[in-house]
Structure formats: C-alpha cells, structure tokens
C-alpha cells in the first residue's frame, strides 16, 4: 500500500490532475465526506487528509510514504526540527498552490521610513522562521508575534505594525486596507517522499514520481 498525505482545499484540488497523470482517481470528495482515509481506484494507493502543516511530519516519520506541502510549511517544519528534517526527499517542485510570502502594513504606516530610522518593528506572523531570517538578512530589528491565522487583523487592531503572510491575488490585503511593501520569496508546493519508503517500495513510488513530473503545470 502507498499512502499519500494531502491537505484539504487547494493542495488536494491541485494535486488531482497530477494523480490523474499517474492513473489514480480519488473515490471520495473530502468536502462531502468526514473520512480521513480516502480510497482510490487503485487498491495499492490511499490518500490521508491532514493539516497542511502536518504533511511533512507524516512523511518524515513514515505515517505517509509521500505528500504535498508548501515551501512555506517545509521551511518552518525544517526549522522546528533544528534544521534536521532527515528521512525525507523533496524530488519535485510541483508548481501548484503558487503564491508569494510578503511583508504588508496598514496603508497609513510608513514602512520605508521605519526601516530607515532603525525603529523596532512589531511583526505578526504564522511564519516566524521565514520572517526572522528575512529581517535578519536586512538588518532590521523586529519583535515577532506568533499568530496561527487571520494575520491581516494584527495591524488593524494595533497588535503589530506589519505582517508576514502569503499573498496571491492581493484581495485579502486590499479588503483589509493593507499594502504589500516587500516580497520575501515565491512559494509553490513540493512533493516530499519518505526515504525508507523509497527504498522499500522503489518501483511503484518511482512510477508515481515520474508520472507527477510529467504533469507539472507550466
Ligand atoms: P494549516 O491548516 O496547517 O494551518 P493552511 O490553512 O495555510 O494550513 P491552506 O490554506 O490549505 O492551509 O494552504 C496550503 C498551502 O497552499 C500553503 O502552505 C501555501 O503554500 C499555499 N497557499 C496558501 N494560500 C494560498 C493562496 N492564497 N494562493 C495559492 N497558494 C496558497
Ligand atoms: C491565504 C493567506 C492569505 C490569502 C491570500 O489564506 O493566508 O490570507 O490566502 O490570498 P489572496 O492574496 O488571493 O487574497 P486562505 O485563503 O488559504 O485562508 P486560510 O489560510 O485561513 O485557510
């Protein structure tokens, strides 16, 4: 049996065409079913549904043979383990769930001036490692405030001066009167594979990885 870890929503939806290329169809709709293990048309392949940020953990410790996770999630996961995310390969950038990691502030906050003056900036984010590294590289002093969601609210309520969050269309920022002032990195999702599984189930996993590779969107 091959177990693939996916998160509900955009990663699940955008992985379906890649599975299709491997001849795999998921037999249940995660938006309708409460099941966490989904069967496929192949008796040897099942999909497990986990939180986006739990995908690397499942793959690293062998709870799943492979999975799909955002670059953001992989960087934060790697750091949480002290840079020791051993036991996992990242053979493919799947070029799905594309967005960017950015710094945003209220439209009336002069970010460039705060940076120039060397002020301490309060930054709210779920992505503390990416934020810490970014501001350290720029030599900007920041107080990081860890949040688990709705980052956009932080500058509006006075909790923080800035946020580090994912941006795609920019609609969420606009709806909350925030402006993007810096782009930190491009984000897309990668295939992650458990190293031991790749040895033990070499042939079927190779076939799946090759099929995914052939179907990566441009
Ligand atoms: P968790 O449930 O673990 O808190 P999450 O809510 O961030 O995670 P999703 O919103 O499904 O999970 O996002 C999954 C991945 O998709 C993210 O890790 C990121 O790489 C990417 N992503 C997030 N937001 C967008 C977006 N607006 N457009 C495109 N890709 C996105
Ligand atoms: C993500 C991200 C931003 C939004 C950006 O949230 O956290 O809030 O997308 O996309 P946009 O620039 O196209 O508006 P998402 O929609 O995934 O909500 P969630 O993280 O709360 O699930």
PDB file of C-alpha atoms and ligand atoms in Angstrom:
ATOM      1  CA  UNK A   1       0.000   0.000   0.000  1.00  0.00           C
ATOM      2  CA  UNK A   2       1.184   3.517  -0.847  1.00  0.00           C
ATOM      3  CA  UNK A   3      -0.087   6.324   1.383  1.00  0.00           C
ATOM      4  CA  UNK A   4      -0.179   9.902   0.093  1.00  0.00           C
ATOM      5  CA  UNK A   5      -0.692  12.756   2.594  1.00  0.00           C
ATOM      6  CA  UNK A   6      -2.625  15.771   1.335  1.00  0.00           C
ATOM      7  CA  UNK A   7      -4.389  18.713   2.977  1.00  0.00           C
ATOM      8  CA  UNK A   8      -7.974  19.588   2.134  1.00  0.00           C
ATOM      9  CA  UNK A   9      -8.633  22.555  -0.111  1.00  0.00           C
ATOM     10  CA  UNK A  10      -6.234  23.932  -2.690  1.00  0.00           C
ATOM     11  CA  UNK A  11      -3.498  21.300  -2.284  1.00  0.00           C
ATOM     12  CA  UNK A  12      -5.975  18.440  -2.648  1.00  0.00           C
ATOM     13  CA  UNK A  13      -7.674  20.088  -5.639  1.00  0.00           C
ATOM     14  CA  UNK A  14      -4.427  20.986  -7.415  1.00  0.00           C
ATOM     15  CA  UNK A  15      -2.900  17.542  -6.830  1.00  0.00           C
ATOM     16  CA  UNK A  16      -5.835  15.751  -8.505  1.00  0.00           C
ATOM     17  CA  UNK A  17      -4.577  16.363 -12.087  1.00  0.00           C
ATOM     18  CA  UNK A  18      -1.147  15.031 -11.091  1.00  0.00           C
ATOM     19  CA  UNK A  19      -2.755  11.896  -9.664  1.00  0.00           C
ATOM     20  CA  UNK A  20      -4.756  11.605 -12.855  1.00  0.00           C
ATOM     21  CA  UNK A  21      -1.498  11.507 -14.816  1.00  0.00           C
ATOM     22  CA  UNK A  22      -0.489   8.541 -12.655  1.00  0.00           C
ATOM     23  CA  UNK A  23      -3.830   6.867 -13.456  1.00  0.00           C
ATOM     24  CA  UNK A  24      -5.142   7.463  -9.940  1.00  0.00           C
ATOM     25  CA  UNK A  25      -8.636   8.756  -9.140  1.00  0.00           C
ATOM     26  CA  UNK A  26      -9.719   9.509  -5.563  1.00  0.00           C
ATOM     27  CA  UNK A  27     -13.082   7.843  -4.938  1.00  0.00           C
ATOM     28  CA  UNK A  28     -14.394  10.259  -2.286  1.00  0.00           C
ATOM     29  CA  UNK A  29     -14.872  14.011  -2.094  1.00  0.00           C
ATOM     30  CA  UNK A  30     -13.212  15.358   1.094  1.00  0.00           C
ATOM     31  CA  UNK A  31     -15.598  18.331   1.142  1.00  0.00           C
ATOM     32  CA  UNK A  32     -18.557  15.940   1.493  1.00  0.00           C
ATOM     33  CA  UNK A  33     -17.168  13.044   3.495  1.00  0.00           C
ATOM     34  CA  UNK A  34     -15.906  13.054   7.103  1.00  0.00           C
ATOM     35  CA  UNK A  35     -13.460  10.266   6.303  1.00  0.00           C
ATOM     36  CA  UNK A  36      -9.751  10.937   6.763  1.00  0.00           C
ATOM     37  CA  UNK A  37      -8.572   7.961   4.705  1.00  0.00           C
ATOM     38  CA  UNK A  38      -9.774   8.084   1.116  1.00  0.00           C
ATOM     39  CA  UNK A  39      -9.684   5.109  -1.199  1.00  0.00           C
ATOM     40  CA  UNK A  40      -8.632   5.443  -4.832  1.00  0.00           C
ATOM     41  CA  UNK A  41      -9.335   3.402  -7.958  1.00  0.00           C
ATOM     42  CA  UNK A  42      -6.015   1.677  -7.285  1.00  0.00           C
ATOM     43  CA  UNK A  43      -6.162  -0.862  -4.425  1.00  0.00           C
ATOM     44  CA  UNK A  44      -2.494  -0.047  -3.711  1.00  0.00           C
ATOM     45  CA  UNK A  45      -2.923   3.694  -3.197  1.00  0.00           C
ATOM     46  CA  UNK A  46      -4.758   5.611  -0.457  1.00  0.00           C
ATOM     47  CA  UNK A  47      -4.901   9.304   0.427  1.00  0.00           C
ATOM     48  CA  UNK A  48      -4.788  10.530   4.037  1.00  0.00           C
ATOM     49  CA  UNK A  49      -6.102  14.009   4.853  1.00  0.00           C
ATOM     50  CA  UNK A  50      -4.015  16.011   7.337  1.00  0.00           C
ATOM     51  CA  UNK A  51      -3.488  19.680   8.218  1.00  0.00           C
ATOM     52  CA  UNK A  52      -1.226  21.408   5.674  1.00  0.00           C
ATOM     53  CA  UNK A  53       1.424  21.975   8.339  1.00  0.00           C
ATOM     54  CA  UNK A  54       1.308  18.299   9.408  1.00  0.00           C
ATOM     55  CA  UNK A  55       2.169  16.873   5.956  1.00  0.00           C
ATOM     56  CA  UNK A  56       5.992  16.965   6.491  1.00  0.00           C
ATOM     57  CA  UNK A  57       5.618  15.304   9.904  1.00  0.00           C
ATOM     58  CA  UNK A  58       3.583  12.420   8.445  1.00  0.00           C
ATOM     59  CA  UNK A  59       6.080  11.876   5.633  1.00  0.00           C
ATOM     60  CA  UNK A  60       9.192  12.263   7.750  1.00  0.00           C
ATOM     61  CA  UNK A  61       8.131   9.681  10.331  1.00  0.00           C
ATOM     62  CA  UNK A  62       6.586   7.280   7.825  1.00  0.00           C
ATOM     63  CA  UNK A  63       2.891   7.885   8.609  1.00  0.00           C
ATOM     64  CA  UNK A  64       2.686   8.503   4.870  1.00  0.00           C
ATOM     65  CA  UNK A  65       5.045   7.450   2.077  1.00  0.00           C
ATOM     66  CA  UNK A  66       4.735  10.733   0.267  1.00  0.00           C
ATOM     67  CA  UNK A  67       2.912  14.042   0.485  1.00  0.00           C
ATOM     68  CA  UNK A  68       2.461  17.504  -0.965  1.00  0.00           C
ATOM     69  CA  UNK A  69       3.456  20.553   1.090  1.00  0.00           C
ATOM     70  CA  UNK A  70       4.063  24.260   0.517  1.00  0.00           C
ATOM     71  CA  UNK A  71       7.592  25.646   0.550  1.00  0.00           C
ATOM     72  CA  UNK A  72       6.455  27.841   3.481  1.00  0.00           C
ATOM     73  CA  UNK A  73       5.412  24.787   5.503  1.00  0.00           C
ATOM     74  CA  UNK A  74       8.615  22.902   4.647  1.00  0.00           C
ATOM     75  CA  UNK A  75      10.879  25.777   5.727  1.00  0.00           C
ATOM     76  CA  UNK A  76       9.041  26.229   9.030  1.00  0.00           C
ATOM     77  CA  UNK A  77       8.999  22.446   9.658  1.00  0.00           C
ATOM     78  CA  UNK A  78      12.711  22.138   8.957  1.00  0.00           C
ATOM     79  CA  UNK A  79      13.488  24.933  11.393  1.00  0.00           C
ATOM     80  CA  UNK A  80      11.251  23.489  14.119  1.00  0.00           C
ATOM     81  CA  UNK A  81      13.479  20.394  13.986  1.00  0.00           C
ATOM     82  CA  UNK A  82      16.670  22.425  14.260  1.00  0.00           C
ATOM     83  CA  UNK A  83      17.359  22.043  10.532  1.00  0.00           C
ATOM     84  CA  UNK A  84      17.297  18.277  10.823  1.00  0.00           C
ATOM     85  CA  UNK A  85      14.350  17.174   8.659  1.00  0.00           C
ATOM     86  CA  UNK A  86      16.166  13.919   7.948  1.00  0.00           C
ATOM     87  CA  UNK A  87      14.463  10.978   6.302  1.00  0.00           C
ATOM     88  CA  UNK A  88      12.711  12.994   3.611  1.00  0.00           C
ATOM     89  CA  UNK A  89      13.427  13.722  -0.050  1.00  0.00           C
ATOM     90  CA  UNK A  90      11.970  16.669  -1.978  1.00  0.00           C
ATOM     91  CA  UNK A  91      12.299  15.325  -5.544  1.00  0.00           C
ATOM     92  CA  UNK A  92       9.883  17.704  -7.315  1.00  0.00           C
ATOM     93  CA  UNK A  93       8.655  21.271  -7.259  1.00  0.00           C
ATOM     94  CA  UNK A  94       5.068  20.659  -8.412  1.00  0.00           C
ATOM     95  CA  UNK A  95       4.472  24.326  -9.291  1.00  0.00           C
ATOM     96  CA  UNK A  96       0.979  24.232  -7.716  1.00  0.00           C
ATOM     97  CA  UNK A  97      -0.599  26.363  -4.954  1.00  0.00           C
ATOM     98  CA  UNK A  98       1.576  29.230  -6.137  1.00  0.00           C
ATOM     99  CA  UNK A  99       1.739  32.441  -4.163  1.00  0.00           C
ATOM    100  CA  UNK A 100       4.387  34.597  -2.502  1.00  0.00           C
ATOM    101  CA  UNK A 101       5.468  35.380   1.046  1.00  0.00           C
ATOM    102  CA  UNK A 102       5.307  39.125   1.642  1.00  0.00           C
ATOM    103  CA  UNK A 103       5.536  41.890   4.213  1.00  0.00           C
ATOM    104  CA  UNK A 104       2.387  44.034   4.433  1.00  0.00           C
ATOM    105  CA  UNK A 105       1.432  47.056   6.521  1.00  0.00           C
ATOM    106  CA  UNK A 106      -1.554  49.378   7.017  1.00  0.00           C
ATOM    107  CA  UNK A 107      -1.810  51.825   4.127  1.00  0.00           C
ATOM    108  CA  UNK A 108      -1.051  54.708   6.520  1.00  0.00           C
ATOM    109  CA  UNK A 109       2.116  53.147   8.003  1.00  0.00           C
ATOM    110  CA  UNK A 110       5.382  54.448   6.515  1.00  0.00           C
ATOM    111  CA  UNK A 111       7.365  51.205   6.399  1.00  0.00           C
ATOM    112  CA  UNK A 112      10.322  52.598   4.421  1.00  0.00           C
ATOM    113  CA  UNK A 113      10.754  55.355   6.989  1.00  0.00           C
ATOM    114  CA  UNK A 114      10.537  52.972   9.952  1.00  0.00           C
ATOM    115  CA  UNK A 115      13.239  50.801   8.348  1.00  0.00           C
ATOM    116  CA  UNK A 116      15.451  53.807   7.522  1.00  0.00           C
ATOM    117  CA  UNK A 117      15.164  55.180  11.058  1.00  0.00           C
ATOM    118  CA  UNK A 118      16.129  51.810  12.502  1.00  0.00           C
ATOM    119  CA  UNK A 119      12.911  51.618  14.541  1.00  0.00           C
ATOM    120  CA  UNK A 120      11.935  48.322  16.141  1.00  0.00           C
ATOM    121  CA  UNK A 121       9.066  46.956  14.093  1.00  0.00           C
ATOM    122  CA  UNK A 122       6.412  44.654  15.550  1.00  0.00           C
ATOM    123  CA  UNK A 123       5.668  41.890  13.051  1.00  0.00           C
ATOM    124  CA  UNK A 124       2.820  39.395  13.429  1.00  0.00           C
ATOM    125  CA  UNK A 125       3.064  36.122  11.511  1.00  0.00           C
ATOM    126  CA  UNK A 126       2.449  32.399  11.409  1.00  0.00           C
ATOM    127  CA  UNK A 127       5.773  32.045   9.541  1.00  0.00           C
ATOM    128  CA  UNK A 128       8.209  33.074  12.274  1.00  0.00           C
ATOM    129  CA  UNK A 129      11.289  31.386  10.795  1.00  0.00           C
ATOM    130  CA  UNK A 130      10.873  32.899   7.317  1.00  0.00           C
ATOM    131  CA  UNK A 131      10.219  36.313   8.924  1.00  0.00           C
ATOM    132  CA  UNK A 132      13.156  36.052  11.349  1.00  0.00           C
ATOM    133  CA  UNK A 133      15.539  35.155   8.533  1.00  0.00           C
ATOM    134  CA  UNK A 134      14.236  37.890   6.222  1.00  0.00           C
ATOM    135  CA  UNK A 135      14.605  40.718   8.734  1.00  0.00           C
ATOM    136  CA  UNK A 136      17.959  39.404   9.979  1.00  0.00           C
ATOM    137  CA  UNK A 137      19.259  39.478   6.367  1.00  0.00           C
ATOM    138  CA  UNK A 138      18.072  43.083   6.028  1.00  0.00           C
ATOM    139  CA  UNK A 139      19.480  44.060   9.422  1.00  0.00           C
ATOM    140  CA  UNK A 140      16.061  45.259  10.596  1.00  0.00           C
ATOM    141  CA  UNK A 141      15.167  44.870  14.275  1.00  0.00           C
ATOM    142  CA  UNK A 142      11.823  43.207  14.777  1.00  0.00           C
ATOM    143  CA  UNK A 143       9.695  41.842  17.589  1.00  0.00           C
ATOM    144  CA  UNK A 144       7.973  38.767  16.192  1.00  0.00           C
ATOM    145  CA  UNK A 145       4.455  37.965  17.380  1.00  0.00           C
ATOM    146  CA  UNK A 146       3.348  34.406  16.625  1.00  0.00           C
ATOM    147  CA  UNK A 147      -0.202  34.012  15.283  1.00  0.00           C
ATOM    148  CA  UNK A 148      -1.965  30.977  13.838  1.00  0.00           C
ATOM    149  CA  UNK A 149      -4.269  32.765  11.364  1.00  0.00           C
ATOM    150  CA  UNK A 150      -6.074  35.989  10.405  1.00  0.00           C
ATOM    151  CA  UNK A 151      -2.754  37.863  10.354  1.00  0.00           C
ATOM    152  CA  UNK A 152      -4.419  40.754   8.493  1.00  0.00           C
ATOM    153  CA  UNK A 153      -6.179  41.748  11.692  1.00  0.00           C
ATOM    154  CA  UNK A 154      -2.969  42.456  13.610  1.00  0.00           C
ATOM    155  CA  UNK A 155      -2.080  45.853  12.050  1.00  0.00           C
ATOM    156  CA  UNK A 156      -5.743  46.923  12.147  1.00  0.00           C
ATOM    157  CA  UNK A 157      -6.058  46.357  15.884  1.00  0.00           C
ATOM    158  CA  UNK A 158      -2.674  47.769  16.903  1.00  0.00           C
ATOM    159  CA  UNK A 159      -1.255  44.348  17.764  1.00  0.00           C
ATOM    160  CA  UNK A 160       1.541  44.796  15.188  1.00  0.00           C
ATOM    161  CA  UNK A 161       2.988  47.281  12.688  1.00  0.00           C
ATOM    162  CA  UNK A 162       3.414  44.724   9.937  1.00  0.00           C
ATOM    163  CA  UNK A 163       2.589  41.150   8.973  1.00  0.00           C
ATOM    164  CA  UNK A 164       4.385  38.450   7.033  1.00  0.00           C
ATOM    165  CA  UNK A 165       1.811  36.396   5.147  1.00  0.00           C
ATOM    166  CA  UNK A 166       1.024  34.631   1.889  1.00  0.00           C
ATOM    167  CA  UNK A 167      -0.294  36.748  -0.964  1.00  0.00           C
ATOM    168  CA  UNK A 168      -1.794  35.506  -4.197  1.00  0.00           C
ATOM    169  CA  UNK A 169      -4.342  37.853  -5.815  1.00  0.00           C
ATOM    170  CA  UNK A 170      -3.836  40.533  -3.150  1.00  0.00           C
ATOM    171  CA  UNK A 171      -7.591  40.598  -2.492  1.00  0.00           C
ATOM    172  CA  UNK A 172      -7.278  39.742   1.205  1.00  0.00           C
ATOM    173  CA  UNK A 173      -4.821  42.599   1.775  1.00  0.00           C
ATOM    174  CA  UNK A 174      -6.975  45.047  -0.178  1.00  0.00           C
ATOM    175  CA  UNK A 175     -10.132  44.065   1.709  1.00  0.00           C
ATOM    176  CA  UNK A 176      -8.332  44.940   4.954  1.00  0.00           C
ATOM    177  CA  UNK A 177      -6.662  48.183   3.808  1.00  0.00           C
ATOM    178  CA  UNK A 178      -3.198  46.671   3.859  1.00  0.00           C
ATOM    179  CA  UNK A 179      -0.440  47.150   1.289  1.00  0.00           C
ATOM    180  CA  UNK A 180       2.370  44.811   0.259  1.00  0.00           C
ATOM    181  CA  UNK A 181       5.715  46.517   0.902  1.00  0.00           C
ATOM    182  CA  UNK A 182       8.187  43.675   0.312  1.00  0.00           C
ATOM    183  CA  UNK A 183       8.152  40.308  -1.407  1.00  0.00           C
ATOM    184  CA  UNK A 184      10.221  37.771   0.512  1.00  0.00           C
ATOM    185  CA  UNK A 185      10.030  34.653  -1.688  1.00  0.00           C
ATOM    186  CA  UNK A 186       7.962  32.803  -4.253  1.00  0.00           C
ATOM    187  CA  UNK A 187       6.046  29.852  -2.861  1.00  0.00           C
ATOM    188  CA  UNK A 188       4.821  26.685  -4.520  1.00  0.00           C
ATOM    189  CA  UNK A 189       4.179  23.161  -3.300  1.00  0.00           C
ATOM    190  CA  UNK A 190       6.639  20.285  -3.448  1.00  0.00           C
ATOM    191  CA  UNK A 191       6.404  16.534  -3.434  1.00  0.00           C
ATOM    192  CA  UNK A 192       8.007  15.077  -0.308  1.00  0.00           C
ATOM    193  CA  UNK A 193       8.911  11.399  -0.075  1.00  0.00           C
ATOM    194  CA  UNK A 194       9.913   9.240   2.872  1.00  0.00           C
ATOM    195  CA  UNK A 195      13.442   7.941   2.215  1.00  0.00           C
ATOM    196  CA  UNK A 196      12.942   4.494   3.699  1.00  0.00           C
ATOM    197  CA  UNK A 197       9.709   4.051   1.711  1.00  0.00           C
ATOM    198  CA  UNK A 198      11.552   4.947  -1.480  1.00  0.00           C
ATOM    199  CA  UNK A 199      13.915   2.039  -0.810  1.00  0.00           C
ATOM    200  CA  UNK A 200      11.230  -0.455   0.226  1.00  0.00           C
ATOM    201  CA  UNK A 201       8.610   0.469  -2.405  1.00  0.00           C
ATOM    202  CA  UNK A 202      11.001   1.694  -5.056  1.00  0.00           C
ATOM    203  CA  UNK A 203       9.133   0.662  -8.234  1.00  0.00           C
ATOM    204  CA  UNK A 204       5.592   1.923  -7.501  1.00  0.00           C
ATOM    205  CA  UNK A 205       6.901   5.148  -5.927  1.00  0.00           C
ATOM    206  CA  UNK A 206       9.253   5.822  -8.860  1.00  0.00           C
ATOM    207  CA  UNK A 207       6.353   5.334 -11.293  1.00  0.00           C
ATOM    208  CA  UNK A 208       4.244   7.785  -9.334  1.00  0.00           C
ATOM    209  CA  UNK A 209       7.027  10.382  -9.071  1.00  0.00           C
ATOM    210  CA  UNK A 210       7.710  10.110 -12.829  1.00  0.00           C
ATOM    211  CA  UNK A 211       4.001  10.487 -13.648  1.00  0.00           C
ATOM    212  CA  UNK A 212       3.771  13.570 -11.384  1.00  0.00           C
ATOM    213  CA  UNK A 213       6.887  15.019 -13.051  1.00  0.00           C
ATOM    214  CA  UNK A 214       5.326  14.625 -16.492  1.00  0.00           C
ATOM    215  CA  UNK A 215       2.183  16.532 -15.446  1.00  0.00           C
ATOM    216  CA  UNK A 216       3.658  19.558 -13.616  1.00  0.00           C
ATOM    217  CA  UNK A 217       1.815  22.697 -14.782  1.00  0.00           C
ATOM    218  CA  UNK A 218       3.961  25.312 -16.572  1.00  0.00           C
TER     219      UNK A 218
HETATM  220  P1  LIG B   1      -2.979  24.810   8.233  1.00  0.00           P
HETATM  221  O1  LIG B   1      -4.331  24.202   8.037  1.00  0.00           O
HETATM  222  O2  LIG B   1      -1.928  23.778   8.553  1.00  0.00           O
HETATM  223  O3  LIG B   1      -2.970  25.985   9.163  1.00  0.00           O
HETATM  224  P2  LIG B   1      -3.254  26.475   5.838  1.00  0.00           P
HETATM  225  O4  LIG B   1      -4.562  26.947   6.346  1.00  0.00           O
HETATM  226  O5  LIG B   1      -2.211  27.514   5.500  1.00  0.00           O
HETATM  227  O6  LIG B   1      -2.546  25.403   6.797  1.00  0.00           O
HETATM  228  P3  LIG B   1      -4.031  26.052   3.125  1.00  0.00           P
HETATM  229  O7  LIG B   1      -4.731  27.374   3.198  1.00  0.00           O
HETATM  230  O8  LIG B   1      -4.741  24.875   2.556  1.00  0.00           O
HETATM  231  O9  LIG B   1      -3.515  25.589   4.538  1.00  0.00           O
HETATM  232  O10 LIG B   1      -2.697  26.295   2.300  1.00  0.00           O
HETATM  233  C1  LIG B   1      -1.884  25.224   1.909  1.00  0.00           C
HETATM  234  C2  LIG B   1      -0.672  25.774   1.178  1.00  0.00           C
HETATM  235  O11 LIG B   1      -1.112  26.432  -0.016  1.00  0.00           O
HETATM  236  C3  LIG B   1       0.141  26.799   1.953  1.00  0.00           C
HETATM  237  O12 LIG B   1       1.103  26.167   2.767  1.00  0.00           O
HETATM  238  C4  LIG B   1       0.755  27.627   0.817  1.00  0.00           C
HETATM  239  O13 LIG B   1       1.952  27.017   0.364  1.00  0.00           O
HETATM  240  C5  LIG B   1      -0.320  27.573  -0.264  1.00  0.00           C
HETATM  241  N1  LIG B   1      -1.231  28.748  -0.249  1.00  0.00           N
HETATM  242  C6  LIG B   1      -1.768  29.355   0.828  1.00  0.00           C
HETATM  243  N2  LIG B   1      -2.568  30.382   0.483  1.00  0.00           N
HETATM  244  C7  LIG B   1      -2.531  30.427  -0.858  1.00  0.00           C
HETATM  245  C8  LIG B   1      -3.171  31.272  -1.834  1.00  0.00           C
HETATM  246  N3  LIG B   1      -3.972  32.257  -1.476  1.00  0.00           N
HETATM  247  N4  LIG B   1      -2.942  31.012  -3.140  1.00  0.00           N
HETATM  248  C9  LIG B   1      -2.136  29.992  -3.512  1.00  0.00           C
HETATM  249  N5  LIG B   1      -1.499  29.177  -2.634  1.00  0.00           N
HETATM  250  C10 LIG B   1      -1.696  29.380  -1.328  1.00  0.00           C
HETATM  251  C1  LIG B   2      -4.348  32.588   2.352  1.00  0.00           C
HETATM  252  C2  LIG B   2      -3.375  33.555   3.030  1.00  0.00           C
HETATM  253  C3  LIG B   2      -3.980  34.908   2.756  1.00  0.00           C
HETATM  254  C4  LIG B   2      -4.742  34.681   1.453  1.00  0.00           C
HETATM  255  C5  LIG B   2      -4.040  35.401   0.343  1.00  0.00           C
HETATM  256  O1  LIG B   2      -5.456  32.384   3.144  1.00  0.00           O
HETATM  257  O2  LIG B   2      -3.233  33.287   4.416  1.00  0.00           O
HETATM  258  O3  LIG B   2      -4.843  35.307   3.776  1.00  0.00           O
HETATM  259  O4  LIG B   2      -4.727  33.273   1.175  1.00  0.00           O
HETATM  260  O5  LIG B   2      -4.678  35.173  -0.897  1.00  0.00           O
HETATM  261  P1  LIG B   2      -5.122  36.410  -1.814  1.00  0.00           P
HETATM  262  O6  LIG B   2      -3.942  37.306  -1.951  1.00  0.00           O
HETATM  263  O7  LIG B   2      -5.533  35.759  -3.099  1.00  0.00           O
HETATM  264  O8  LIG B   2      -6.276  37.090  -1.136  1.00  0.00           O
HETATM  265  P2  LIG B   2      -6.537  31.257   2.765  1.00  0.00           P
HETATM  266  O9  LIG B   2      -7.483  31.729   1.733  1.00  0.00           O
HETATM  267  O10 LIG B   2      -5.854  29.964   2.463  1.00  0.00           O
HETATM  268  O11 LIG B   2      -7.268  31.095   4.122  1.00  0.00           O
HETATM  269  P3  LIG B   2      -6.740  30.220   5.359  1.00  0.00           P
HETATM  270  O12 LIG B   2      -5.232  30.276   5.375  1.00  0.00           O
HETATM  271  O13 LIG B   2      -7.384  30.912   6.526  1.00  0.00           O
HETATM  272  O14 LIG B   2      -7.234  28.835   5.054  1.00  0.00           O
END
